[in-house]
């Protein structure tokens, strides 16, 4: 399998035809998977905002005050307001905001970025990253994964994860197949789009590299059942339930 960054993409602006810009620079073949950083999908979709767009309400001010007291850093309540508006629910408000986005992805600050955002203060995630992926998929005729860099519980460091996808199932199911000792696997559902996102994120990088897209060549989904379940449902998520009850003391 090869993962190749798409070189030479310009700074992406609202209204840009991202599919055409990628198509001009990448030779896509059948079987390729295109991974695109949510950052540029958001820029093209006009998801750049200013603090002034999010006048802070009472809850945002309370969250910012608390975070300021905990961290000793100044916190703009309008940032908290943006996170609130981008979220279905805030699972944790301190010592950081852990949010459920409207499309079901759970991440710190609802994935709102303050780096790589020329012409604005804030870059929000695409409203519906799988719909964005679907549009790119239709234009380019290869499976598309929209990625973001995200932290994980239990581990230091951030990594690429899928926030949207089209043309490929989110996961492949190994249940019912056998391991090397002939034992039937009972639980293994492999999150393929996250693994593709992680591979792509290695070559797109996090800084000023200017490579927000990567082509994965030679990945084979294989003869497996696929599923589009990636974001756990509430009923199925005991960690989310436990965190709701948890209070940060400090
Ligand atoms: P995120 O992981 O989706 O939040 O995106 P990052 O901010 O980590 O950026 C991923 C990659 O895309 C890095 O190599 C950035 O330099 C690059 N990048 C971000 N915005 C642009 C852009 O508008 N044009 C180009 N060519 N590269 C960009
Ligand atoms: Mn991001
Ligand atoms: Mn990143």
mmCIF file of C-alpha atoms and ligand atoms in Angstrom:
data_model
loop_
_atom_site.group_PDB
_atom_site.id
_atom_site.type_symbol
_atom_site.label_atom_id
_atom_site.label_comp_id
_atom_site.label_asym_id
_atom_site.label_seq_id
_atom_site.Cartn_x
_atom_site.Cartn_y
_atom_site.Cartn_z
ATOM 1 C CA UNK A 1 0.000 0.000 0.000
ATOM 2 C CA UNK A 2 1.297 3.457 -0.863
ATOM 3 C CA UNK A 3 0.210 6.762 0.632
ATOM 4 C CA UNK A 4 1.127 9.795 -1.425
ATOM 5 C CA UNK A 5 0.412 13.422 -0.541
ATOM 6 C CA UNK A 6 -1.203 15.563 -3.226
ATOM 7 C CA UNK A 7 1.371 18.285 -3.869
ATOM 8 C CA UNK A 8 0.838 21.854 -4.963
ATOM 9 C CA UNK A 9 -2.631 22.638 -3.625
ATOM 10 C CA UNK A 10 -3.160 26.377 -3.071
ATOM 11 C CA UNK A 11 -4.552 28.031 0.026
ATOM 12 C CA UNK A 12 -8.189 26.967 -0.084
ATOM 13 C CA UNK A 13 -10.858 29.655 0.006
ATOM 14 C CA UNK A 14 -14.614 29.678 0.353
ATOM 15 C CA UNK A 15 -16.305 28.504 -2.833
ATOM 16 C CA UNK A 16 -13.254 26.729 -4.227
ATOM 17 C CA UNK A 17 -13.979 23.550 -6.176
ATOM 18 C CA UNK A 18 -11.860 21.252 -4.035
ATOM 19 C CA UNK A 19 -12.559 18.192 -6.183
ATOM 20 C CA UNK A 20 -11.328 19.983 -9.325
ATOM 21 C CA UNK A 21 -8.248 21.340 -7.536
ATOM 22 C CA UNK A 22 -7.348 17.824 -6.376
ATOM 23 C CA UNK A 23 -8.193 16.251 -9.737
ATOM 24 C CA UNK A 24 -5.762 18.625 -11.485
ATOM 25 C CA UNK A 25 -2.915 17.474 -9.241
ATOM 26 C CA UNK A 26 -3.508 13.806 -8.478
ATOM 27 C CA UNK A 27 -3.723 10.922 -10.912
ATOM 28 C CA UNK A 28 -6.525 8.928 -9.358
ATOM 29 C CA UNK A 29 -6.936 5.293 -10.369
ATOM 30 C CA UNK A 30 -9.688 2.779 -9.661
ATOM 31 C CA UNK A 31 -9.038 1.268 -6.231
ATOM 32 C CA UNK A 32 -7.476 4.443 -4.827
ATOM 33 C CA UNK A 33 -8.872 6.058 -1.704
ATOM 34 C CA UNK A 34 -8.633 9.822 -1.347
ATOM 35 C CA UNK A 35 -8.153 11.194 2.175
ATOM 36 C CA UNK A 36 -8.737 14.922 2.671
ATOM 37 C CA UNK A 37 -8.112 16.974 5.807
ATOM 38 C CA UNK A 38 -11.337 18.455 7.137
ATOM 39 C CA UNK A 39 -9.507 21.777 7.367
ATOM 40 C CA UNK A 40 -9.625 22.345 3.614
ATOM 41 C CA UNK A 41 -13.120 20.927 3.224
ATOM 42 C CA UNK A 42 -14.223 23.459 5.844
ATOM 43 C CA UNK A 43 -12.395 26.319 4.161
ATOM 44 C CA UNK A 44 -14.017 25.497 0.813
ATOM 45 C CA UNK A 45 -17.418 25.273 2.473
ATOM 46 C CA UNK A 46 -17.072 28.671 4.123
ATOM 47 C CA UNK A 47 -16.774 27.406 7.687
ATOM 48 C CA UNK A 48 -14.340 30.159 8.686
ATOM 49 C CA UNK A 49 -15.757 32.499 11.330
ATOM 50 C CA UNK A 50 -14.777 35.361 13.595
ATOM 51 C CA UNK A 51 -15.220 35.562 17.328
ATOM 52 C CA UNK A 52 -17.703 38.355 16.633
ATOM 53 C CA UNK A 53 -20.003 35.760 15.034
ATOM 54 C CA UNK A 54 -20.478 34.081 18.417
ATOM 55 C CA UNK A 55 -21.631 36.548 21.046
ATOM 56 C CA UNK A 56 -21.244 34.695 24.321
ATOM 57 C CA UNK A 57 -24.242 33.669 26.351
ATOM 58 C CA UNK A 58 -24.324 32.937 30.039
ATOM 59 C CA UNK A 59 -23.258 29.318 29.765
ATOM 60 C CA UNK A 60 -20.289 30.146 27.532
ATOM 61 C CA UNK A 61 -19.148 32.849 29.943
ATOM 62 C CA UNK A 62 -19.375 30.448 32.883
ATOM 63 C CA UNK A 63 -17.363 27.796 31.016
ATOM 64 C CA UNK A 64 -14.688 30.292 29.963
ATOM 65 C CA UNK A 65 -14.400 31.686 33.505
ATOM 66 C CA UNK A 66 -13.955 28.210 34.898
ATOM 67 C CA UNK A 67 -11.364 27.203 32.279
ATOM 68 C CA UNK A 68 -9.514 30.458 32.918
ATOM 69 C CA UNK A 69 -9.419 29.719 36.654
ATOM 70 C CA UNK A 70 -8.182 26.170 36.062
ATOM 71 C CA UNK A 71 -5.561 26.885 33.406
ATOM 72 C CA UNK A 72 -4.449 30.394 34.374
ATOM 73 C CA UNK A 73 -4.742 31.326 30.693
ATOM 74 C CA UNK A 74 -7.206 33.826 29.349
ATOM 75 C CA UNK A 75 -10.140 32.175 27.573
ATOM 76 C CA UNK A 76 -12.436 33.913 25.122
ATOM 77 C CA UNK A 77 -16.052 33.084 26.035
ATOM 78 C CA UNK A 78 -16.958 33.441 22.358
ATOM 79 C CA UNK A 79 -14.871 30.351 21.653
ATOM 80 C CA UNK A 80 -16.943 28.425 24.202
ATOM 81 C CA UNK A 81 -20.059 29.841 22.522
ATOM 82 C CA UNK A 82 -18.922 28.503 19.152
ATOM 83 C CA UNK A 83 -18.319 25.074 20.680
ATOM 84 C CA UNK A 84 -21.792 25.112 22.272
ATOM 85 C CA UNK A 85 -23.421 26.012 18.956
ATOM 86 C CA UNK A 86 -21.521 23.281 17.100
ATOM 87 C CA UNK A 87 -22.559 20.621 19.615
ATOM 88 C CA UNK A 88 -25.459 18.404 20.518
ATOM 89 C CA UNK A 89 -24.079 18.038 24.009
ATOM 90 C CA UNK A 90 -21.079 19.005 26.103
ATOM 91 C CA UNK A 91 -20.071 15.828 27.925
ATOM 92 C CA UNK A 92 -17.288 17.541 29.883
ATOM 93 C CA UNK A 93 -16.940 21.295 30.459
ATOM 94 C CA UNK A 94 -13.701 21.281 32.457
ATOM 95 C CA UNK A 95 -10.706 20.983 32.446
ATOM 96 C CA UNK A 96 -11.427 21.008 28.695
ATOM 97 C CA UNK A 97 -14.593 20.911 26.619
ATOM 98 C CA UNK A 98 -15.474 17.484 25.274
ATOM 99 C CA UNK A 99 -18.328 17.810 22.824
ATOM 100 C CA UNK A 100 -20.638 15.688 20.697
ATOM 101 C CA UNK A 101 -20.889 17.370 17.301
ATOM 102 C CA UNK A 102 -24.222 17.531 15.515
ATOM 103 C CA UNK A 103 -23.038 14.755 13.215
ATOM 104 C CA UNK A 104 -22.075 12.444 16.077
ATOM 105 C CA UNK A 105 -18.286 12.747 16.382
ATOM 106 C CA UNK A 106 -17.023 13.266 19.925
ATOM 107 C CA UNK A 107 -13.937 15.433 20.262
ATOM 108 C CA UNK A 108 -12.358 18.266 22.224
ATOM 109 C CA UNK A 109 -13.799 21.715 21.390
ATOM 110 C CA UNK A 110 -16.117 20.163 18.773
ATOM 111 C CA UNK A 111 -13.094 20.047 16.479
ATOM 112 C CA UNK A 112 -12.942 23.836 16.116
ATOM 113 C CA UNK A 113 -9.445 24.834 14.994
ATOM 114 C CA UNK A 114 -7.494 27.987 15.572
ATOM 115 C CA UNK A 115 -4.448 27.004 13.524
ATOM 116 C CA UNK A 116 -4.163 27.199 9.734
ATOM 117 C CA UNK A 117 -7.069 29.699 9.635
ATOM 118 C CA UNK A 118 -6.183 32.729 7.525
ATOM 119 C CA UNK A 119 -8.932 35.320 7.239
ATOM 120 C CA UNK A 120 -10.713 34.393 10.434
ATOM 121 C CA UNK A 121 -10.406 33.425 14.072
ATOM 122 C CA UNK A 122 -12.061 30.029 13.962
ATOM 123 C CA UNK A 123 -12.441 27.139 11.565
ATOM 124 C CA UNK A 124 -15.413 24.895 12.281
ATOM 125 C CA UNK A 125 -15.616 21.290 11.093
ATOM 126 C CA UNK A 126 -17.782 20.715 8.007
ATOM 127 C CA UNK A 127 -21.461 20.656 8.964
ATOM 128 C CA UNK A 128 -21.865 17.123 7.672
ATOM 129 C CA UNK A 129 -18.473 15.653 6.731
ATOM 130 C CA UNK A 130 -19.960 12.499 5.217
ATOM 131 C CA UNK A 131 -22.088 14.645 2.907
ATOM 132 C CA UNK A 132 -18.913 16.549 1.977
ATOM 133 C CA UNK A 133 -17.161 13.227 1.347
ATOM 134 C CA UNK A 134 -20.102 12.116 -0.803
ATOM 135 C CA UNK A 135 -19.801 15.212 -3.014
ATOM 136 C CA UNK A 136 -16.064 14.633 -3.488
ATOM 137 C CA UNK A 137 -16.730 10.946 -4.129
ATOM 138 C CA UNK A 138 -19.276 11.747 -6.829
ATOM 139 C CA UNK A 139 -16.905 14.176 -8.521
ATOM 140 C CA UNK A 140 -13.779 12.031 -8.334
ATOM 141 C CA UNK A 141 -15.200 8.523 -8.516
ATOM 142 C CA UNK A 142 -13.002 7.072 -5.744
ATOM 143 C CA UNK A 143 -13.844 6.461 -2.072
ATOM 144 C CA UNK A 144 -13.214 9.551 0.058
ATOM 145 C CA UNK A 145 -12.364 9.895 3.738
ATOM 146 C CA UNK A 146 -12.529 13.307 5.419
ATOM 147 C CA UNK A 147 -10.060 13.366 8.300
ATOM 148 C CA UNK A 148 -9.307 15.414 11.377
ATOM 149 C CA UNK A 149 -6.553 15.305 13.928
ATOM 150 C CA UNK A 150 -8.006 14.281 17.253
ATOM 151 C CA UNK A 151 -6.867 13.276 20.714
ATOM 152 C CA UNK A 152 -7.810 9.933 22.249
ATOM 153 C CA UNK A 153 -8.553 8.933 25.786
ATOM 154 C CA UNK A 154 -5.924 6.800 27.541
ATOM 155 C CA UNK A 155 -3.096 7.944 25.279
ATOM 156 C CA UNK A 156 -0.938 10.995 24.770
ATOM 157 C CA UNK A 157 -0.689 12.413 21.299
ATOM 158 C CA UNK A 158 -3.183 13.131 18.574
ATOM 159 C CA UNK A 159 -3.812 11.169 15.421
ATOM 160 C CA UNK A 160 -5.823 11.257 12.236
ATOM 161 C CA UNK A 161 -9.376 10.000 12.491
ATOM 162 C CA UNK A 162 -12.213 9.831 9.991
ATOM 163 C CA UNK A 163 -14.981 12.364 10.508
ATOM 164 C CA UNK A 164 -16.755 11.612 7.235
ATOM 165 C CA UNK A 165 -16.542 9.038 4.466
ATOM 166 C CA UNK A 166 -18.229 7.963 1.250
ATOM 167 C CA UNK A 167 -17.804 5.162 -1.240
ATOM 168 C CA UNK A 168 -16.359 2.830 1.382
ATOM 169 C CA UNK A 169 -17.897 1.308 4.511
ATOM 170 C CA UNK A 170 -16.584 2.683 7.804
ATOM 171 C CA UNK A 171 -15.528 -0.704 9.042
ATOM 172 C CA UNK A 172 -15.032 -4.280 8.012
ATOM 173 C CA UNK A 173 -16.222 -7.164 10.016
ATOM 174 C CA UNK A 174 -13.927 -10.055 10.874
ATOM 175 C CA UNK A 175 -16.492 -11.761 13.080
ATOM 176 C CA UNK A 176 -17.142 -15.318 12.083
ATOM 177 C CA UNK A 177 -13.730 -15.631 10.435
ATOM 178 C CA UNK A 178 -11.036 -17.677 12.052
ATOM 179 C CA UNK A 179 -7.647 -16.811 13.489
ATOM 180 C CA UNK A 180 -4.535 -18.901 12.843
ATOM 181 C CA UNK A 181 -5.582 -21.450 15.403
ATOM 182 C CA UNK A 182 -8.970 -21.929 13.870
ATOM 183 C CA UNK A 183 -10.709 -20.007 16.652
ATOM 184 C CA UNK A 184 -13.689 -18.003 15.506
ATOM 185 C CA UNK A 185 -13.380 -14.254 16.089
ATOM 186 C CA UNK A 186 -16.291 -12.843 18.020
ATOM 187 C CA UNK A 187 -15.659 -9.153 18.380
ATOM 188 C CA UNK A 188 -13.283 -7.773 15.794
ATOM 189 C CA UNK A 189 -14.768 -5.017 13.689
ATOM 190 C CA UNK A 190 -11.957 -3.037 12.140
ATOM 191 C CA UNK A 191 -12.442 0.682 11.772
ATOM 192 C CA UNK A 192 -11.066 0.916 8.257
ATOM 193 C CA UNK A 193 -11.746 4.612 7.684
ATOM 194 C CA UNK A 194 -9.898 5.566 10.872
ATOM 195 C CA UNK A 195 -6.926 3.464 9.849
ATOM 196 C CA UNK A 196 -6.890 5.074 6.402
ATOM 197 C CA UNK A 197 -7.177 8.494 8.059
ATOM 198 C CA UNK A 198 -4.259 7.671 10.352
ATOM 199 C CA UNK A 199 -2.092 6.596 7.440
ATOM 200 C CA UNK A 200 -2.980 9.717 5.464
ATOM 201 C CA UNK A 201 -2.384 11.987 8.445
ATOM 202 C CA UNK A 202 1.192 10.705 8.630
ATOM 203 C CA UNK A 203 1.945 12.221 5.247
ATOM 204 C CA UNK A 204 -0.306 15.302 5.370
ATOM 205 C CA UNK A 205 1.323 16.468 8.602
ATOM 206 C CA UNK A 206 0.051 19.053 11.065
ATOM 207 C CA UNK A 207 1.878 22.264 10.336
ATOM 208 C CA UNK A 208 2.656 24.394 7.333
ATOM 209 C CA UNK A 209 3.340 21.477 4.969
ATOM 210 C CA UNK A 210 0.509 22.498 2.667
ATOM 211 C CA UNK A 211 -0.481 18.914 1.907
ATOM 212 C CA UNK A 212 -4.093 18.487 3.027
ATOM 213 C CA UNK A 213 -4.868 15.505 0.794
ATOM 214 C CA UNK A 214 -3.335 12.084 0.271
ATOM 215 C CA UNK A 215 -4.008 9.224 -2.094
ATOM 216 C CA UNK A 216 -3.935 5.708 -0.683
ATOM 217 C CA UNK A 217 -3.140 3.191 -3.408
ATOM 218 C CA UNK A 218 -3.234 -0.579 -3.024
ATOM 219 C CA UNK A 219 -5.584 -0.870 -0.077
ATOM 220 C CA UNK A 220 -7.999 -3.756 -0.458
ATOM 221 C CA UNK A 221 -11.153 -3.902 1.589
ATOM 222 C CA UNK A 222 -11.378 -7.604 0.832
ATOM 223 C CA UNK A 223 -14.278 -9.959 1.057
ATOM 224 C CA UNK A 224 -15.827 -8.777 4.303
ATOM 225 C CA UNK A 225 -19.110 -7.487 5.538
ATOM 226 C CA UNK A 226 -18.964 -3.718 5.913
ATOM 227 C CA UNK A 227 -20.785 -1.377 8.240
ATOM 228 C CA UNK A 228 -21.169 2.363 8.544
ATOM 229 C CA UNK A 229 -21.230 2.359 12.308
ATOM 230 C CA UNK A 230 -18.372 4.488 13.563
ATOM 231 C CA UNK A 231 -19.819 6.867 16.131
ATOM 232 C CA UNK A 232 -21.146 4.890 19.070
ATOM 233 C CA UNK A 233 -24.813 5.297 19.806
ATOM 234 C CA UNK A 234 -25.596 6.747 23.234
ATOM 235 C CA UNK A 235 -27.113 3.501 24.435
ATOM 236 C CA UNK A 236 -23.936 1.665 23.553
ATOM 237 C CA UNK A 237 -21.462 4.065 25.106
ATOM 238 C CA UNK A 238 -20.702 3.468 28.776
ATOM 239 C CA UNK A 239 -17.705 5.818 28.779
ATOM 240 C CA UNK A 240 -19.879 8.699 27.636
ATOM 241 C CA UNK A 241 -22.453 7.838 30.278
ATOM 242 C CA UNK A 242 -19.794 7.715 32.995
ATOM 243 C CA UNK A 243 -18.201 11.007 31.926
ATOM 244 C CA UNK A 244 -21.544 12.771 32.085
ATOM 245 C CA UNK A 245 -21.715 11.995 35.771
ATOM 246 C CA UNK A 246 -18.084 12.940 36.413
ATOM 247 C CA UNK A 247 -17.119 16.338 37.853
ATOM 248 C CA UNK A 248 -13.644 17.818 37.565
ATOM 249 C CA UNK A 249 -12.469 19.060 40.944
ATOM 250 C CA UNK A 250 -9.756 21.636 40.856
HETATM 251 P P1 LIG B 1 -6.787 19.096 10.237
HETATM 252 O O1 LIG B 1 -6.041 17.891 10.733
HETATM 253 O O2 LIG B 1 -7.894 18.774 9.270
HETATM 254 O O3 LIG B 1 -7.261 19.979 11.349
HETATM 255 O O4 LIG B 1 -5.770 19.991 9.349
HETATM 256 P P2 LIG B 1 -4.310 20.575 9.719
HETATM 257 O O5 LIG B 1 -4.445 21.999 10.189
HETATM 258 O O6 LIG B 1 -3.582 19.633 10.591
HETATM 259 O O7 LIG B 1 -3.646 20.606 8.263
HETATM 260 C C1 LIG B 1 -3.351 19.393 7.575
HETATM 261 C C2 LIG B 1 -2.431 19.698 6.398
HETATM 262 O O8 LIG B 1 -3.109 20.548 5.475
HETATM 263 C C3 LIG B 1 -1.129 20.417 6.756
HETATM 264 O O9 LIG B 1 -0.114 19.944 5.891
HETATM 265 C C4 LIG B 1 -1.439 21.881 6.432
HETATM 266 O O10 LIG B 1 -0.278 22.619 6.121
HETATM 267 C C5 LIG B 1 -2.313 21.707 5.210
HETATM 268 N N1 LIG B 1 -3.246 22.801 4.913
HETATM 269 C C6 LIG B 1 -4.154 23.393 5.740
HETATM 270 N N2 LIG B 1 -4.870 24.298 5.066
HETATM 271 C C7 LIG B 1 -4.407 24.310 3.786
HETATM 272 C C8 LIG B 1 -4.761 25.020 2.598
HETATM 273 O O11 LIG B 1 -5.673 25.848 2.555
HETATM 274 N N3 LIG B 1 -4.050 24.718 1.462
HETATM 275 C C9 LIG B 1 -3.030 23.813 1.453
HETATM 276 N N4 LIG B 1 -2.389 23.567 0.306
HETATM 277 N N5 LIG B 1 -2.697 23.112 2.550
HETATM 278 C C10 LIG B 1 -3.378 23.349 3.703
HETATM 279 MN MN1 LIG B 2 -8.649 19.944 12.892
HETATM 280 MN MN1 LIG B 3 -4.188 17.827 11.442
#
